[in-house]
Amino acid sequence: MRIYPDCIPCLLKFTLNAAKKATQDTDLLREISLESLRIILGHGFTAMPPQIAQTINRMIKVKTGINDPYRKDKRERNRLAMQMYPFLKKEIRSAPDPLRAALRVAAGGNRMDSVFLDEDIDVRAAVQKSLAENFAIDHSKELKEAIKTSSTLLFLGDNAGEIVFDKVLIEEIRGLHPQLKVIYGVKGSPIIDDATRDDAAEVGMEEVAEVIANGDDAPGTILTQCSAEMRDLFQRADVVMAKGQGNFETLEEERRGLFFLLQVKCSAIAQHIGAQIGDLVLYRRPGISQKRGGEESTSPHRG
Amino acid sequence: MRIYPDCIPCLLKFTLNAAKKATQDTDLLREISLESLRIILGHGFTAMPPQIAQTINRMIKVKTGINDPYRKDKRERNRLAMQMYPFLKKEIRSAPDPLRAALRVAAGGNRMDSVFLDEDIDVRAAVQKSLAENFAIDHSKELKEAIKTSSTLLFLGDNAGEIVFDKVLIEEIRGLHPQLKVIYGVKGSPIIDDATRDDAAEVGMEEVAEVIANGDDAPGTILTQCSAEMRDLFQRADVVMAKGQGNFETLEEERRGLFFLLQVKCSAIAQHIGAQIGDLVLYRRPGISQKRGGEESTSPHRG
């Protein structure tokens, strides 16, 4: 997804927040702000928002000398989310359709980044809200069908903390399909609050999946910048599930079919995917047929 | 007040909203966004936010050909605020200290721009909240003293709609000091949702004050860009009251003493004035003594 005008103030706000995690020096923050404007201007409207965010965040790392400004926050979010683990398991196990419940919980986990930032929000209540919600775009039937006949599932994660909600989903999937090999992809190096190997280790992701780092630090998955191993996995996995807006923005134009699991958090994504801000979405993007040289379908449709 | 890094995403968001009022053409909105980035870069961190907003909004006018994209919204806000007029009068007249109540209502009116945008908010409840609130910085005693010995008061307005709340404050002041001449300053030409002569006419401001347009279209009061008449009035008025953040940002470094009446709406102003976001403030900025060549005091302090 190419950048929308609305993405610009949003990008600047989020990258300024990242810079403030790394430095309180107002002059340096001013310099970073102006450099961010130059970077956005340099990219114009041909780039995807995560590409621009990546360039800005790399610049912030260089200018502040801080490689992982969110490390402490991420650790705390993992810890808080792990405290929720028994509760999540119980809610899912007592649901009429546990896999469906796990999908909703994992999609709801995609809003945990903001939830954990706001101390007033009751996380348990937020989870129960997700459990009661329908997906605005619901391709869960297609997902269930796809998994049935698969031997490998590549799951591309998003944020720290949220990763725990993915873990319970993967456990649910593997409970139904014990032979399925699941590979969980994390970022190759720190970018904002995205999960890296450290976060996967902190929540014990290796217990349920093979964890691989993608070799890049975009807040999404820009395949051309990922390791050969990740690119290969992406093409060869029977099913790919990608979590969150950053992955949607960077992967929705890829040729292979895949599933996106996310909460819609901004007007640009809402417009692009055809849903409302706040909606939970499980969207199957069909593959683009190379034989026909055309598209099966690239436009999301409400289920 | 010079621009803070936090002002940049905010400026871009507000000017993009203004552009969207004028056009729905995505390519044009993209062009406007990039041009806005160039304008901010061009100004750097030496300008006041309203100066940059003025330049961007002038560019939007040129690119879209729409001179007053908020005209319809402003008329509607004036109409809604005038519907509140009898209620405002009743609340103020029944308060133990009507002038104090009118000051709070007028300061609370400064949040009406967002209130009127959100249909779910009960405006009467918002007014009653303002009436019950204390000023976070409260120089009302100093204001009462200053008015007592004055013959002219220059009141610099802010937004459409809000202007009605200023009108009831002016009526209250004039009720106590019938000889006081009040001049109400509006913008010389349209800028976002700021009040112009049209708005003053729509709410009958001439009934209580002499209305003058300041000759400029900054969303604040940049004296060097105002008419000679406004500059002269500003220097000669016995008391100057300036409403809202834009006027604070543009006038707080002026030499003459004046009173600012506003709601703190962002972190930059909160940091600069020494209050919290959401606070109502009646702040007396003392004059800077020319004789001593130094400052009486320019740093706001909580009352």
PDB file of C-alpha atoms in Angstrom, chain A residues 9 64 67 72 93 97 158 173 191 241 247 252-253 264 279 281 290 295-296 303:
ATOM      1  CA  PRO A   9       1.148  13.377  10.205  1.00  0.00           C
ATOM      2  CA  THR A  64      20.690   9.401  19.147  1.00  0.00           C
ATOM      3  CA  ASN A  67      19.564   1.107  19.035  1.00  0.00           C
ATOM      4  CA  LYS A  72      12.111  -1.602  28.302  1.00  0.00           C
ATOM      5  CA  ARG A  93     -11.020 -23.360  25.882  1.00  0.00           C
ATOM      6  CA  ASP A  97     -15.444 -22.742  18.697  1.00  0.00           C
ATOM      7  CA  ASP A 158       3.849  -7.696  14.722  1.00  0.00           C
ATOM      8  CA  ILE A 173      -4.036 -24.393  15.501  1.00  0.00           C
ATOM      9  CA  ILE A 191      12.122  -1.178  15.068  1.00  0.00           C
ATOM     10  CA  MET A 241      -0.556 -15.406   8.010  1.00  0.00           C
ATOM     11  CA  ASN A 247       2.517  -6.325   7.355  1.00  0.00           C
ATOM     12  CA  GLU A 252      -0.752  -6.803   0.142  1.00  0.00           C
ATOM     13  CA  GLU A 253       0.756  -6.388  -3.312  1.00  0.00           C
ATOM     14  CA  VAL A 264      -7.964  -1.449  11.511  1.00  0.00           C
ATOM     15  CA  ASP A 279     -12.751  -3.279  13.069  1.00  0.00           C
ATOM     16  CA  VAL A 281     -10.272  -8.217  10.115  1.00  0.00           C
ATOM     17  CA  GLN A 290       1.358 -15.741 -12.823  1.00  0.00           C
ATOM     18  CA  GLU A 295      -5.043 -10.852 -10.828  1.00  0.00           C
ATOM     19  CA  GLU A 296      -7.415 -13.358  -9.269  1.00  0.00           C
ATOM     20  CA  GLY A 303     -17.267 -11.234   4.265  1.00  0.00           C
TER      21      GLY A 303
END
